[in-house]
Coordinates of C-alpha atoms in Angstrom, one line a residue:
Chain A
M1 CA 41.1 46.0 5.8
S2 CA 37.5 45.0 5.4
G3 CA 36.1 43.1 2.5
L4 CA 32.8 41.5 1.6
P5 CA 30.2 40.6 4.2
I6 CA 30.9 37.1 5.5
L7 CA 28.1 37.1 8.1
E8 CA 24.8 38.8 7.9
V9 CA 22.1 39.1 10.5
K10 CA 18.8 40.2 9.1
D11 CA 15.9 41.5 11.2
V12 CA 16.5 39.0 14.0
S13 CA 14.0 39.0 16.9
L14 CA 14.2 36.8 20.0
R15 CA 11.7 36.6 22.8
F16 CA 11.7 34.5 26.0
G17 CA 8.0 34.5 27.0
G18 CA 7.2 38.1 27.5
V19 CA 10.8 39.3 27.6
V20 CA 12.1 40.6 24.4
A21 CA 15.8 40.0 24.1
L22 CA 16.3 41.2 20.5
R23 CA 14.1 43.5 18.5
S24 CA 14.7 43.2 14.7
V25 CA 18.5 43.4 14.8
S26 CA 20.3 43.6 11.5
L27 CA 24.0 43.8 11.0
S28 CA 26.7 42.6 8.7
V29 CA 30.2 41.5 9.4
N30 CA 32.9 42.0 6.8
K31 CA 35.6 39.5 6.1
G32 CA 38.8 40.4 7.9
E33 CA 37.4 43.0 10.3
I34 CA 37.2 43.3 14.1
L35 CA 33.7 44.2 14.9
A36 CA 33.0 45.2 18.5
I37 CA 29.5 44.9 20.0
V38 CA 29.0 47.1 23.0
G39 CA 26.1 48.0 25.2
P40 CA 24.9 48.0 28.8
N41 CA 24.2 44.8 30.6
G42 CA 21.1 43.1 29.3
S43 CA 21.2 44.9 26.0
G44 CA 21.2 41.7 24.0
K45 CA 24.8 41.4 23.0
T46 CA 25.2 37.8 24.2
S47 CA 21.7 36.8 23.0
L48 CA 22.8 38.0 19.6
L49 CA 25.9 35.8 19.7
N50 CA 23.8 32.9 20.9
C51 CA 21.6 33.3 17.9
I52 CA 24.5 33.3 15.6
C53 CA 26.2 30.3 17.1
G54 CA 22.9 28.4 17.5
F55 CA 22.2 28.2 21.3
Y56 CA 19.0 30.2 20.6
K57 CA 16.7 30.0 17.7
P58 CA 15.3 33.4 16.9
Q59 CA 11.5 33.7 16.4
S60 CA 11.9 35.7 13.2
G61 CA 14.7 36.9 11.0
R62 CA 17.5 35.2 9.1
I63 CA 21.2 34.7 9.7
F64 CA 23.5 34.1 6.7
F65 CA 27.1 32.8 7.0
K66 CA 29.1 32.7 3.8
G67 CA 25.9 33.2 1.9
V68 CA 24.2 30.1 3.5
D69 CA 21.1 30.5 5.7
I70 CA 22.2 29.1 9.0
T71 CA 19.2 30.2 11.1
R72 CA 17.9 26.7 11.8
M73 CA 21.2 24.8 11.4
P74 CA 22.4 22.7 14.4
I75 CA 25.3 24.2 16.4
H76 CA 27.9 21.7 15.3
K77 CA 27.2 22.2 11.6
R78 CA 27.8 25.9 12.1
M79 CA 31.1 25.2 13.7
E80 CA 32.0 22.9 10.9
M81 CA 31.3 25.7 8.4
G82 CA 33.8 27.9 10.1
L83 CA 32.2 29.7 13.1
G84 CA 33.8 29.6 16.5
R85 CA 33.0 31.2 19.8
T86 CA 34.3 31.5 23.3
L87 CA 32.1 32.1 26.3
Q88 CA 32.0 34.7 29.0
T89 CA 32.7 32.0 31.5
P90 CA 35.1 29.7 29.7
Y91 CA 34.1 26.1 29.3
V92 CA 36.8 23.7 30.5
F93 CA 36.3 20.1 31.6
P94 CA 38.4 18.3 34.2
G95 CA 41.2 17.1 32.0
T96 CA 44.6 18.5 31.1
V97 CA 45.0 21.7 29.2
Y98 CA 46.2 19.5 26.3
E99 CA 43.0 17.4 26.3
N100 CA 40.8 20.5 26.6
I101 CA 42.4 22.0 23.5
M102 CA 42.6 18.7 21.6
V103 CA 38.9 18.1 21.8
G104 CA 38.4 20.9 19.3
Y105 CA 39.7 18.5 16.7
V106 CA 36.4 16.7 16.4
V107 CA 34.7 19.6 14.7
R108 CA 36.1 19.0 11.3
N109 CA 37.1 15.4 11.9
G110 CA 34.0 13.9 13.4
G111 CA 34.3 10.3 12.2
I112 CA 34.1 7.9 15.1
F113 CA 36.5 5.3 13.7
R114 CA 39.1 7.9 12.8
N115 CA 38.8 9.3 16.3
L116 CA 39.6 6.0 17.9
T117 CA 43.0 5.8 16.2
Y118 CA 46.4 6.8 17.4
G119 CA 46.9 8.8 14.3
A120 CA 44.1 11.2 15.1
V121 CA 45.5 11.8 18.6
E122 CA 48.9 12.5 17.1
E123 CA 47.5 15.0 14.6
A124 CA 45.4 16.7 17.2
R125 CA 48.4 16.8 19.6
R126 CA 50.6 18.5 16.9
R127 CA 48.0 21.1 16.2
A128 CA 47.3 21.7 19.9
E129 CA 51.1 22.1 20.5
E130 CA 51.2 25.0 18.0
L131 CA 48.2 26.6 19.6
I132 CA 49.6 26.2 23.1
D133 CA 52.6 28.1 21.8
F134 CA 50.4 30.8 20.4
V135 CA 48.4 31.4 23.5
E136 CA 51.5 31.0 25.6
L137 CA 50.3 28.2 27.8
E138 CA 53.5 26.1 27.6
P139 CA 54.1 25.8 31.4
Y140 CA 50.5 24.6 31.9
R141 CA 50.1 22.0 29.2
D142 CA 49.7 19.2 31.6
A143 CA 47.9 21.1 34.3
I144 CA 44.2 20.3 35.0
A145 CA 42.3 23.0 33.2
T146 CA 39.6 23.3 35.8
E147 CA 42.2 24.3 38.4
L148 CA 43.5 27.2 36.4
P149 CA 42.6 30.8 37.0
M150 CA 40.2 32.6 34.8
G151 CA 42.8 34.3 32.6
L152 CA 44.4 31.0 31.6
R153 CA 41.1 29.3 31.1
K154 CA 40.1 31.9 28.6
R155 CA 43.3 31.1 26.7
V156 CA 42.5 27.4 26.8
E157 CA 39.2 28.1 25.3
L158 CA 40.5 30.3 22.7
A159 CA 43.1 27.7 21.7
R160 CA 40.4 25.1 21.5
V161 CA 38.3 27.2 19.2
L162 CA 41.3 27.7 17.0
M163 CA 41.7 23.9 16.7
W164 CA 39.1 23.9 13.9
D165 CA 40.5 27.0 12.2
P166 CA 37.2 29.0 12.1
E167 CA 37.0 32.0 9.8
V168 CA 34.8 34.0 12.1
I169 CA 35.6 34.0 15.9
M170 CA 33.1 35.4 18.3
L171 CA 34.6 36.4 21.6
D172 CA 32.3 37.1 24.5
E173 CA 34.0 39.4 26.9
P174 CA 37.5 38.0 26.5
A175 CA 38.9 40.6 29.0
S176 CA 36.4 40.3 31.8
G177 CA 37.8 39.0 35.0
L178 CA 41.4 39.5 33.7
S179 CA 44.2 41.5 35.2
L180 CA 45.7 44.4 33.3
D181 CA 48.6 42.3 32.1
E182 CA 46.3 39.5 31.1
R183 CA 44.2 42.0 29.2
R184 CA 47.2 43.2 27.3
D185 CA 48.1 39.6 26.4
M186 CA 44.5 38.9 25.2
A187 CA 44.5 42.1 23.1
R188 CA 47.8 41.0 21.5
F189 CA 46.3 37.6 20.7
I190 CA 43.2 39.1 19.1
L191 CA 45.3 41.5 17.0
E192 CA 47.6 38.8 15.8
L193 CA 44.6 36.5 15.0
N194 CA 43.2 39.3 12.9
E195 CA 46.3 40.8 11.3
V196 CA 48.5 37.7 10.9
W197 CA 46.0 34.9 10.7
G198 CA 43.4 36.9 8.8
K199 CA 40.5 35.9 11.1
T200 CA 37.3 37.9 11.2
I201 CA 36.5 38.7 14.8
I202 CA 33.3 39.7 16.6
L203 CA 34.1 41.1 20.0
I204 CA 31.7 41.7 22.9
E205 CA 33.5 43.9 25.4
H206 CA 32.8 46.3 28.3
E207 CA 36.4 47.5 28.5
M208 CA 36.2 50.6 26.3
N209 CA 40.0 51.0 26.0
M210 CA 40.2 47.6 24.5
V211 CA 37.4 48.3 22.1
K212 CA 38.9 51.6 21.1
D213 CA 42.3 50.0 20.4
L214 CA 41.1 46.9 18.6
A215 CA 37.8 47.4 16.8
H216 CA 37.6 48.6 13.3
R217 CA 33.9 49.2 13.7
I218 CA 31.5 49.3 16.6
I219 CA 27.9 48.4 17.1
V220 CA 26.1 49.7 20.1
M221 CA 23.1 47.9 21.5
D222 CA 20.5 48.9 24.1
S223 CA 17.3 47.0 25.2
G224 CA 17.6 44.5 22.4
R225 CA 18.0 47.2 19.6
K226 CA 21.0 48.2 17.6
I227 CA 21.1 52.0 18.3
A228 CA 24.3 53.0 16.6
E229 CA 27.1 51.8 14.3
G230 CA 30.4 53.3 13.2
L231 CA 33.9 54.2 14.2
F232 CA 34.8 54.7 17.9
K233 CA 34.9 58.5 17.6
E234 CA 31.5 58.5 15.8
I235 CA 29.6 56.5 18.3
T236 CA 31.0 58.3 21.3
R237 CA 29.4 61.4 20.0
D238 CA 26.1 59.8 19.2
A239 CA 23.4 61.2 21.5
R240 CA 21.5 57.9 21.8
V241 CA 24.6 56.1 22.8
L242 CA 25.4 58.7 25.5
A243 CA 21.8 58.4 26.7
A244 CA 22.0 54.6 26.9
Y245 CA 25.2 54.7 28.9
L246 CA 24.7 57.8 31.0
G247 CA 20.9 57.9 31.3
E248 CA 18.6 60.5 29.8
Chain B
M1 CA 37.6 -22.2 62.5
V2 CA 37.9 -21.1 59.0
E3 CA 41.0 -22.5 57.1
A4 CA 43.4 -20.1 55.6
S5 CA 43.1 -21.7 52.2
S6 CA 39.4 -21.4 52.2
I7 CA 39.7 -17.7 53.1
L8 CA 42.1 -17.2 50.2
N9 CA 39.7 -19.1 47.9
A10 CA 36.8 -16.8 49.1
V11 CA 38.9 -13.7 48.4
I12 CA 39.8 -14.8 44.9
I13 CA 36.2 -15.8 44.0
G14 CA 35.0 -12.6 45.5
L15 CA 37.3 -10.5 43.4
A16 CA 36.5 -12.6 40.3
S17 CA 32.7 -12.1 40.7
G18 CA 33.5 -8.4 41.5
T19 CA 34.9 -8.0 38.0
I20 CA 31.4 -8.7 36.5
Y21 CA 29.8 -6.4 39.0
G22 CA 32.3 -3.8 37.8
V23 CA 31.3 -4.3 34.1
M24 CA 27.6 -3.9 35.0
A25 CA 28.5 -0.8 37.1
L26 CA 30.4 0.6 34.1
S27 CA 27.3 0.3 32.0
F28 CA 25.4 2.3 34.7
V29 CA 28.1 4.9 35.3
L30 CA 28.7 5.6 31.7
L31 CA 25.1 6.5 31.0
Y32 CA 25.0 8.7 34.0
R33 CA 28.2 10.4 33.2
I34 CA 27.6 11.2 29.6
A35 CA 23.8 11.4 29.2
R36 CA 22.8 12.1 32.9
V37 CA 20.5 9.1 32.8
V38 CA 20.1 7.1 36.0
N39 CA 19.6 3.8 34.4
I40 CA 17.3 1.6 36.6
A41 CA 16.9 -0.8 33.7
V42 CA 20.5 -2.0 33.9
G43 CA 19.5 -5.3 35.4
D44 CA 16.9 -5.9 32.7
M45 CA 19.4 -5.1 30.1
V46 CA 21.6 -7.8 31.6
L47 CA 18.7 -10.2 31.7
L48 CA 17.8 -9.5 28.0
G49 CA 21.5 -10.1 27.2
A50 CA 21.5 -13.5 28.8
Y51 CA 18.4 -14.5 26.8
L52 CA 19.7 -13.1 23.6
I53 CA 22.9 -15.1 24.0
L54 CA 20.9 -18.2 24.9
F55 CA 18.8 -17.6 21.7
F56 CA 21.8 -17.4 19.4
A57 CA 23.6 -20.2 21.2
E58 CA 20.7 -22.5 20.7
L59 CA 20.9 -22.0 17.0
H60 CA 24.2 -23.9 17.1
L61 CA 25.8 -21.9 14.4
V62 CA 29.2 -23.3 15.2
P63 CA 29.8 -26.9 16.3
N64 CA 32.4 -26.2 18.9
P65 CA 30.5 -25.2 22.0
V66 CA 33.0 -22.6 23.2
L67 CA 33.2 -20.9 19.8
N68 CA 29.4 -21.2 19.6
I69 CA 28.8 -19.3 22.8
L70 CA 31.4 -16.7 21.8
V71 CA 29.7 -16.2 18.4
A72 CA 26.3 -16.0 20.2
A73 CA 27.7 -13.3 22.5
L74 CA 29.0 -11.4 19.5
L75 CA 25.7 -11.6 17.7
A76 CA 23.8 -10.5 20.8
S77 CA 26.2 -7.6 21.2
L78 CA 25.5 -6.5 17.6
L79 CA 21.8 -6.8 18.1
S80 CA 22.1 -4.8 21.3
V81 CA 23.6 -2.0 19.2
A82 CA 20.4 -1.8 17.3
L83 CA 18.5 -1.9 20.6
A84 CA 20.7 1.0 21.9
L85 CA 19.8 3.0 18.8
F86 CA 16.1 2.4 19.3
T87 CA 16.2 3.2 23.0
E88 CA 18.1 6.4 22.5
R89 CA 16.3 7.7 19.5
A90 CA 12.7 6.6 20.3
L91 CA 12.6 6.7 24.1
F92 CA 15.1 9.2 25.4
K93 CA 15.8 11.7 22.7
P94 CA 12.4 13.4 23.2
L95 CA 13.1 13.7 26.9
Y96 CA 16.4 15.5 27.1
G97 CA 16.1 18.7 28.9
Q98 CA 13.2 17.3 31.0
P99 CA 13.7 16.9 34.8
V100 CA 15.9 14.0 36.0
L101 CA 12.9 12.3 37.4
T102 CA 11.3 12.0 34.0
L103 CA 14.4 10.3 32.6
I104 CA 14.5 7.9 35.6
M105 CA 10.8 7.0 35.1
M106 CA 11.6 6.3 31.5
T107 CA 14.3 3.8 32.5
V108 CA 11.9 2.2 34.9
A109 CA 9.5 1.8 31.9
L110 CA 12.3 0.5 29.7
G111 CA 13.3 -2.1 32.4
L112 CA 9.7 -3.4 32.6
L113 CA 9.5 -3.4 28.9
L114 CA 12.6 -5.5 28.5
R115 CA 11.7 -7.8 31.3
G116 CA 8.2 -8.3 29.8
A117 CA 9.8 -9.1 26.5
T118 CA 11.9 -11.8 28.0
I119 CA 8.9 -13.4 29.7
I120 CA 6.9 -13.4 26.5
G121 CA 9.9 -14.7 24.5
W122 CA 11.3 -17.3 26.9
G123 CA 8.9 -17.8 29.9
T124 CA 10.1 -17.9 33.5
T125 CA 11.5 -21.3 33.9
L126 CA 15.2 -21.6 34.7
R127 CA 17.3 -22.1 31.5
V128 CA 21.0 -22.9 31.0
F129 CA 23.2 -22.3 28.0
P130 CA 23.5 -25.3 25.7
N131 CA 26.4 -27.6 26.5
Q132 CA 27.2 -25.4 29.5
N133 CA 29.3 -28.1 31.2
E134 CA 31.5 -28.4 28.1
I135 CA 32.1 -24.7 28.0
W136 CA 32.8 -24.3 31.6
P137 CA 33.9 -27.7 33.0
L138 CA 32.5 -28.6 36.4
H139 CA 35.9 -29.3 37.7
P140 CA 37.4 -25.9 38.8
L141 CA 40.7 -24.6 37.7
E142 CA 43.2 -25.3 40.5
I143 CA 46.0 -22.8 41.1
G144 CA 47.8 -24.0 44.2
P145 CA 45.2 -24.0 47.0
V146 CA 42.7 -21.9 45.0
K147 CA 39.9 -23.6 43.2
L148 CA 38.5 -21.2 40.6
P149 CA 35.4 -22.3 38.6
Y150 CA 36.0 -21.7 34.9
V151 CA 33.2 -19.3 34.5
Y152 CA 35.1 -16.9 36.7
V153 CA 38.2 -17.2 34.5
W154 CA 35.9 -16.0 31.7
S155 CA 34.6 -13.3 33.9
I156 CA 38.0 -12.0 34.8
T157 CA 39.3 -12.2 31.2
G158 CA 36.2 -10.6 29.8
A159 CA 36.1 -7.8 32.4
L160 CA 39.8 -7.0 31.8
L161 CA 39.2 -6.8 28.1
I162 CA 36.2 -4.6 28.4
F163 CA 37.7 -2.3 31.0
G164 CA 41.0 -2.2 29.1
A165 CA 39.4 -1.3 25.9
F166 CA 37.1 1.2 27.5
L167 CA 39.7 3.0 29.6
Y168 CA 42.0 3.2 26.6
I169 CA 39.2 4.8 24.5
F170 CA 38.1 7.1 27.3
R171 CA 41.5 8.4 28.2
K172 CA 43.7 8.1 25.1
T173 CA 41.6 8.8 22.1
I174 CA 40.0 11.9 20.7
F175 CA 36.6 10.2 20.9
G176 CA 37.1 9.5 24.6
I177 CA 38.2 13.1 25.3
A178 CA 35.1 14.3 23.5
M179 CA 33.0 12.0 25.6
R180 CA 34.5 13.4 28.8
A181 CA 34.1 16.9 27.6
V182 CA 30.4 16.5 26.8
S183 CA 29.6 15.2 30.2
L184 CA 30.1 18.5 31.9
D185 CA 27.6 20.7 30.0
P186 CA 26.2 19.1 26.9
E187 CA 24.8 22.4 25.4
V188 CA 28.0 24.3 25.8
A189 CA 30.1 21.4 24.6
A190 CA 28.1 21.6 21.4
A191 CA 29.4 25.1 20.9
H192 CA 32.8 23.6 20.9
G193 CA 31.9 21.3 18.1
I194 CA 31.0 18.2 20.0
T195 CA 27.9 16.5 18.6
I196 CA 26.0 15.7 21.7
S197 CA 23.4 13.5 20.1
K198 CA 26.1 11.2 18.7
M199 CA 27.8 11.0 22.2
Y200 CA 24.5 10.0 23.7
I201 CA 24.0 7.2 21.2
Y202 CA 27.6 5.9 21.7
S203 CA 27.1 5.9 25.5
W204 CA 23.9 3.9 25.1
I205 CA 25.7 1.5 22.8
I206 CA 28.6 0.9 25.2
A207 CA 26.2 0.6 28.1
Y208 CA 24.0 -2.0 26.3
V209 CA 27.0 -4.1 25.1
A210 CA 28.6 -4.1 28.6
A211 CA 25.2 -5.2 30.1
V212 CA 24.5 -7.8 27.5
L213 CA 28.0 -9.4 27.9
S214 CA 27.5 -9.4 31.7
G215 CA 24.4 -11.5 30.9
L216 CA 26.7 -14.3 29.7
I217 CA 28.5 -14.6 33.0
L218 CA 25.5 -14.1 35.3
G219 CA 23.6 -16.6 33.2
A220 CA 26.4 -19.1 33.4
I221 CA 26.7 -18.7 37.2
N222 CA 23.1 -18.5 38.2
G223 CA 21.2 -20.0 35.3
I224 CA 19.0 -17.8 33.1
N225 CA 15.9 -16.6 34.7
I226 CA 14.1 -13.5 35.6
I227 CA 16.1 -13.3 38.8
I228 CA 19.1 -12.1 36.9
S229 CA 17.4 -8.8 36.5
D230 CA 17.2 -8.1 40.2
L231 CA 20.6 -9.6 40.7
G232 CA 22.1 -7.2 38.1
L233 CA 20.5 -4.1 39.5
S234 CA 21.3 -5.0 43.1
R235 CA 25.0 -5.4 42.3
A236 CA 25.5 -2.7 39.6
L237 CA 23.8 0.1 41.5
P238 CA 25.8 -0.3 44.8
A239 CA 29.0 -1.0 42.9
A240 CA 28.6 2.2 40.8
L241 CA 27.7 4.3 43.8
I242 CA 30.6 3.0 45.9
G243 CA 33.0 3.8 43.2
G244 CA 31.5 7.2 42.6
I245 CA 28.5 7.4 40.3
D246 CA 30.5 9.1 37.4
S247 CA 33.8 7.3 37.6
P248 CA 34.4 4.4 35.2
S249 CA 37.5 3.2 37.0
G250 CA 35.6 3.6 40.3
A251 CA 33.0 1.3 38.9
L252 CA 35.6 -1.5 38.6
L253 CA 36.9 -0.8 42.1
G254 CA 33.3 -0.6 43.5
G255 CA 32.5 -4.0 41.8
L256 CA 35.7 -5.6 43.3
I257 CA 35.0 -4.3 46.8
L258 CA 31.4 -5.5 46.6
G259 CA 32.4 -8.9 45.3
L260 CA 35.1 -9.3 47.9
I261 CA 32.9 -8.4 50.9
E262 CA 30.0 -10.4 49.6
H263 CA 32.0 -13.6 49.3
T264 CA 34.0 -13.2 52.5
L265 CA 32.1 -11.4 55.2
G266 CA 28.8 -12.1 53.5
T267 CA 29.3 -15.9 53.2
Y268 CA 30.7 -16.1 56.7
L269 CA 27.8 -14.2 58.3
N270 CA 25.3 -16.0 56.2
I271 CA 25.9 -19.1 58.3
Y272 CA 24.6 -17.3 61.4
L273 CA 22.2 -15.0 59.7
P274 CA 20.8 -16.6 56.5
G275 CA 20.0 -14.0 53.9
I276 CA 22.4 -11.4 55.1
R277 CA 24.6 -12.0 52.0
D278 CA 22.1 -10.3 49.8
V279 CA 21.8 -7.3 52.1
I280 CA 25.6 -6.9 52.5
P281 CA 26.0 -4.8 49.2
Y282 CA 23.6 -2.3 50.5
L283 CA 25.2 -2.2 54.0
V284 CA 28.6 -1.5 52.3
L285 CA 26.9 1.2 50.2
L286 CA 25.4 2.8 53.3
V287 CA 28.8 3.0 55.1
V288 CA 30.6 4.4 52.0
L289 CA 27.9 7.0 51.3
I290 CA 28.0 8.2 54.9
I291 CA 31.8 8.6 54.9
K292 CA 32.1 9.7 51.3
P293 CA 28.8 11.0 49.8
Y294 CA 30.2 11.1 46.3
G295 CA 31.6 7.6 46.4
L296 CA 35.3 6.8 46.4
F297 CA 36.2 8.3 43.0
G298 CA 33.1 10.5 42.3
T299 CA 33.3 14.1 41.2
V300 CA 32.6 16.3 44.3
R301 CA 30.1 18.8 43.3
I302 CA 30.4 22.3 44.8
E303 CA 27.2 24.2 44.2
R304 CA 26.6 27.9 44.8
V305 CA 23.8 28.7 47.2

């Protein structure tokens, strides 16, 4: 199931003024695995993803993707290299679902003259069509994305990220705000992405059932530190994890 | 009593001059929508455009006066691309993320800079484009009862071309979709692969070219003089706000409404109340903003409190 490390985080620390968000966090993500990052609110999970995708620049530490140091690389370069992420609150702009997905085309096809042509639109449209099928948004393809409910927006965003065919997909709470049915759908998409499409997935999630069912490996964070790492049954027995979740 | 044909004439001329207000408003709207820059320098960009076109036209690169002015407009547009790059990279790039007011102050500075440059380069006396009367014959184009000066024919054609091209790009191409996506939240858009800095440069380029080309029409109508700068701002700003500050098609509509009211109601009232014509745009703006605070086509912002 898991192969060589594709993404490595080494001793990353992040501070906002006096607030320490990450304290020397290290982890590695193996090619082809689903790695879940769990932890209480404010434990640094999203900050960690933000460092990996480039929203935040850590004060110290290094991040390597496919062996390349990406710590200081601009966001769009990282995406071009094959990273992709969705947000806790999905980002959609007031255009159709189609357009919202098609925009992901620019990641690996950034040339302005190419992107003014009809050919580029056609190619993007074809690819978007496949992805709309995959995330089951067919009835909504011409709906205005900002008018859709949360569950569907999350699918729009996922499809957009898939437009540039990233190798590592970071999903920030893909199930939050979703109904039970929608969660099952989302879990199904994640599994298919991993097992059929061969994507490596980093998953931040509060929903423990989902983590238990999906993740090959779990990292637990608390107060900006990584406090445990392992299989689901291992971490649920870990005294520090129990303390972080249940209090001392 | 006003004759029916003269009313019709005023309506047509109003709409025609509205097209050029629309193009200037587009310049303003685009910068706001993509880069969140409230560009107070738009009139000065128009002014500079008029002088740049004058400069290239006076070189007489092509013997035919019509072709000559077109070539001059093309060269001025190309030069304005370089100016856009300079403006974005040197003046605005360091300021992104700063409060809106800082960006506005920078556009005020930019405007004064551009205006100063034209005074140094060309002085303040009224100039006209070379062979202006051959390019735009004094005798107006007569379509039935309507007498339309040729410069307005240019204005309509030019505005249709600019808006047609722009709306096609904005709505139908990947580039346009990316531009629309970036305007919501630049940082987050970057996580979806859109290079924000490029989008900012492109929006400055389009804004400059639209303003510079407007300079050709305003210069031809009013003569080329520092006054164009105020005229540009005082029409672009209300037109943009009437249409909705972030709507490109609203900019055209805002321009048309403004031109129409200025040349009908404005001209009529001006007989009784000289000077009212120049105030009319702002009166219209006031009324629109009271009824629809986000303009006719603007995005209504709902903010959490």
